[in-house]
PDB file of C-alpha atoms in Angstrom:
ATOM      1  CA  MET C  17      45.166 -30.873 -28.465  1.00  0.00           C
ATOM      2  CA  ASP C  18      41.900 -32.662 -27.904  1.00  0.00           C
ATOM      3  CA  GLY C  19      40.864 -33.376 -31.470  1.00  0.00           C
ATOM      4  CA  VAL C  20      41.622 -33.055 -35.154  1.00  0.00           C
ATOM      5  CA  TYR C  21      38.801 -32.417 -37.586  1.00  0.00           C
ATOM      6  CA  TYR C  22      38.967 -32.304 -41.368  1.00  0.00           C
ATOM      7  CA  CYS C  23      36.675 -32.383 -44.371  1.00  0.00           C
ATOM      8  CA  PRO C  24      37.486 -34.935 -47.095  1.00  0.00           C
ATOM      9  CA  HIS C  25      34.804 -33.569 -49.454  1.00  0.00           C
ATOM     10  CA  HIS C  26      34.896 -31.273 -52.474  1.00  0.00           C
ATOM     11  CA  PRO C  27      31.854 -30.096 -54.388  1.00  0.00           C
ATOM     12  CA  THR C  28      33.362 -30.502 -57.899  1.00  0.00           C
ATOM     13  CA  GLU C  29      36.595 -32.535 -57.639  1.00  0.00           C
ATOM     14  CA  GLY C  30      37.406 -36.140 -56.729  1.00  0.00           C
ATOM     15  CA  PHE C  31      35.346 -39.314 -56.730  1.00  0.00           C
ATOM     16  CA  ALA C  32      32.266 -40.572 -54.918  1.00  0.00           C
ATOM     17  CA  PRO C  33      31.557 -40.557 -52.044  1.00  0.00           C
ATOM     18  CA  TYR C  34      33.905 -37.572 -51.496  1.00  0.00           C
ATOM     19  CA  LYS C  35      32.721 -35.511 -54.481  1.00  0.00           C
ATOM     20  CA  THR C  36      29.777 -33.907 -52.749  1.00  0.00           C
ATOM     21  CA  VAL C  37      28.447 -30.733 -51.186  1.00  0.00           C
ATOM     22  CA  CYS C  38      28.597 -31.097 -47.404  1.00  0.00           C
ATOM     23  CA  ASP C  39      28.144 -29.221 -44.154  1.00  0.00           C
ATOM     24  CA  CYS C  40      31.719 -29.779 -42.971  1.00  0.00           C
ATOM     25  CA  ARG C  41      33.603 -27.952 -45.740  1.00  0.00           C
ATOM     26  CA  LYS C  42      34.742 -24.496 -44.650  1.00  0.00           C
ATOM     27  CA  PRO C  43      33.230 -21.963 -44.265  1.00  0.00           C
ATOM     28  CA  ASN C  44      30.276 -24.180 -43.276  1.00  0.00           C
ATOM     29  CA  THR C  45      30.137 -24.883 -39.551  1.00  0.00           C
ATOM     30  CA  GLY C  46      29.733 -28.668 -39.454  1.00  0.00           C
ATOM     31  CA  MET C  47      33.217 -29.373 -38.056  1.00  0.00           C
ATOM     32  CA  ILE C  48      32.862 -26.684 -35.381  1.00  0.00           C
ATOM     33  CA  ARG C  49      29.472 -28.043 -34.314  1.00  0.00           C
ATOM     34  CA  GLN C  50      30.896 -31.583 -34.174  1.00  0.00           C
ATOM     35  CA  ALA C  51      33.895 -30.484 -32.100  1.00  0.00           C
ATOM     36  CA  THR C  52      31.856 -28.413 -29.652  1.00  0.00           C
ATOM     37  CA  ALA C  53      29.436 -31.301 -29.141  1.00  0.00           C
ATOM     38  CA  GLU C  54      32.165 -33.939 -28.705  1.00  0.00           C
ATOM     39  CA  LEU C  55      34.450 -31.829 -26.528  1.00  0.00           C
ATOM     40  CA  GLY C  56      31.841 -29.909 -24.563  1.00  0.00           C
ATOM     41  CA  VAL C  57      33.290 -26.493 -25.370  1.00  0.00           C
ATOM     42  CA  ALA C  58      31.608 -23.294 -26.478  1.00  0.00           C
ATOM     43  CA  ALA C  59      32.482 -21.952 -29.920  1.00  0.00           C
ATOM     44  CA  SER C  60      32.586 -18.471 -28.379  1.00  0.00           C
ATOM     45  CA  ARG C  61      35.573 -19.573 -26.255  1.00  0.00           C
ATOM     46  CA  SER C  62      37.322 -21.181 -29.222  1.00  0.00           C
ATOM     47  CA  TYR C  63      39.734 -20.026 -31.929  1.00  0.00           C
ATOM     48  CA  VAL C  64      39.943 -20.686 -35.647  1.00  0.00           C
ATOM     49  CA  VAL C  65      43.517 -20.251 -36.864  1.00  0.00           C
ATOM     50  CA  GLY C  66      44.073 -20.108 -40.594  1.00  0.00           C
ATOM     51  CA  ASP C  67      45.540 -18.375 -43.599  1.00  0.00           C
ATOM     52  CA  GLN C  68      42.471 -18.355 -45.849  1.00  0.00           C
ATOM     53  CA  VAL C  69      39.500 -16.007 -45.950  1.00  0.00           C
ATOM     54  CA  THR C  70      37.249 -19.084 -45.638  1.00  0.00           C
ATOM     55  CA  ASP C  71      38.908 -19.843 -42.278  1.00  0.00           C
ATOM     56  CA  MET C  72      37.887 -16.411 -41.025  1.00  0.00           C
ATOM     57  CA  GLU C  73      34.378 -16.799 -42.481  1.00  0.00           C
ATOM     58  CA  LEU C  74      34.120 -20.024 -40.464  1.00  0.00           C
ATOM     59  CA  ALA C  75      35.133 -18.135 -37.313  1.00  0.00           C
ATOM     60  CA  ALA C  76      32.494 -15.464 -37.956  1.00  0.00           C
ATOM     61  CA  ARG C  77      29.720 -17.967 -38.754  1.00  0.00           C
ATOM     62  CA  SER C  78      30.438 -20.122 -35.711  1.00  0.00           C
ATOM     63  CA  GLY C  79      31.005 -17.351 -33.170  1.00  0.00           C
ATOM     64  CA  ALA C  80      34.662 -18.310 -32.620  1.00  0.00           C
ATOM     65  CA  LYS C  81      37.566 -15.882 -32.622  1.00  0.00           C
ATOM     66  CA  GLY C  82      39.564 -15.841 -35.848  1.00  0.00           C
ATOM     67  CA  ILE C  83      43.346 -15.599 -35.937  1.00  0.00           C
ATOM     68  CA  TRP C  84      44.440 -14.884 -39.479  1.00  0.00           C
ATOM     69  CA  ILE C  85      47.969 -15.914 -40.443  1.00  0.00           C
ATOM     70  CA  HIS C  86      48.932 -13.277 -42.979  1.00  0.00           C
ATOM     71  CA  THR C  87      52.392 -13.894 -44.414  1.00  0.00           C
ATOM     72  CA  LEU C  88      52.592 -11.490 -47.356  1.00  0.00           C
ATOM     73  CA  GLY C  89      55.011  -9.197 -45.521  1.00  0.00           C
ATOM     74  CA  LYS C  90      52.786  -6.125 -45.490  1.00  0.00           C
ATOM     75  CA  PRO C  91      49.599  -5.423 -43.549  1.00  0.00           C
ATOM     76  CA  PRO C  92      46.433  -6.607 -45.293  1.00  0.00           C
ATOM     77  CA  ILE C  93      44.390  -3.903 -47.005  1.00  0.00           C
ATOM     78  CA  GLU C  94      41.110  -5.459 -45.926  1.00  0.00           C
ATOM     79  CA  ILE C  95      40.582  -7.607 -42.839  1.00  0.00           C
ATOM     80  CA  PRO C  96      37.973 -10.357 -43.327  1.00  0.00           C
ATOM     81  CA  GLN C  97      34.994 -10.559 -40.987  1.00  0.00           C
ATOM     82  CA  GLY C  98      35.652 -12.747 -37.942  1.00  0.00           C
ATOM     83  CA  VAL C  99      39.293 -11.737 -37.439  1.00  0.00           C
ATOM     84  CA  ALA C 100      40.229 -11.029 -33.830  1.00  0.00           C
ATOM     85  CA  ARG C 101      43.971 -10.905 -34.521  1.00  0.00           C
ATOM     86  CA  VAL C 102      46.334 -10.834 -37.528  1.00  0.00           C
ATOM     87  CA  VAL C 103      49.642 -12.644 -37.033  1.00  0.00           C
ATOM     88  CA  ALA C 104      52.621 -13.566 -39.193  1.00  0.00           C
ATOM     89  CA  SER C 105      53.042 -17.215 -38.157  1.00  0.00           C
ATOM     90  CA  LEU C 106      51.427 -20.202 -36.487  1.00  0.00           C
ATOM     91  CA  TRP C 107      53.881 -19.741 -33.609  1.00  0.00           C
ATOM     92  CA  GLU C 108      52.671 -16.178 -33.087  1.00  0.00           C
ATOM     93  CA  ALA C 109      49.047 -17.366 -33.171  1.00  0.00           C
ATOM     94  CA  ALA C 110      49.740 -20.033 -30.551  1.00  0.00           C
ATOM     95  CA  ARG C 111      51.448 -17.492 -28.293  1.00  0.00           C
ATOM     96  CA  TRP C 112      48.458 -15.118 -28.556  1.00  0.00           C
ATOM     97  CA  ILE C 113      45.829 -17.682 -27.463  1.00  0.00           C
ATOM     98  CA  PRO C 114      45.468 -17.554 -23.668  1.00  0.00           C
ATOM     99  CA  PRO C 115      45.905 -20.727 -21.588  1.00  0.00           C
ATOM    100  CA  LEU C 116      42.698 -22.599 -20.771  1.00  0.00           C
ATOM    101  CA  ASN C 117      42.901 -21.700 -17.093  1.00  0.00           C
ATOM    102  CA  GLU C 118      42.701 -17.929 -17.720  1.00  0.00           C
TER     103      GLU C 118
END
């Protein structure tokens, strides 16, 4: 793991300076752009792993591949845009991502 990125903001909840509209809150691409700039990687060779539709919207907007963790026990009726793979767990997602040297 080369970095951890998070957004402390919310558009309607919390207190200043965190109660604000920002570019880093998913599905906006601010965190992806920051990570690609700092780490020198292409978003197109990256993965967004998450269990929310906004995670997959982030993948689609940034050009990354989305891995949707869907744990409801039955296949999803509708797959959000940006999903390259649907998995049941974080472990399964990690096993599906190829090593960097491939």
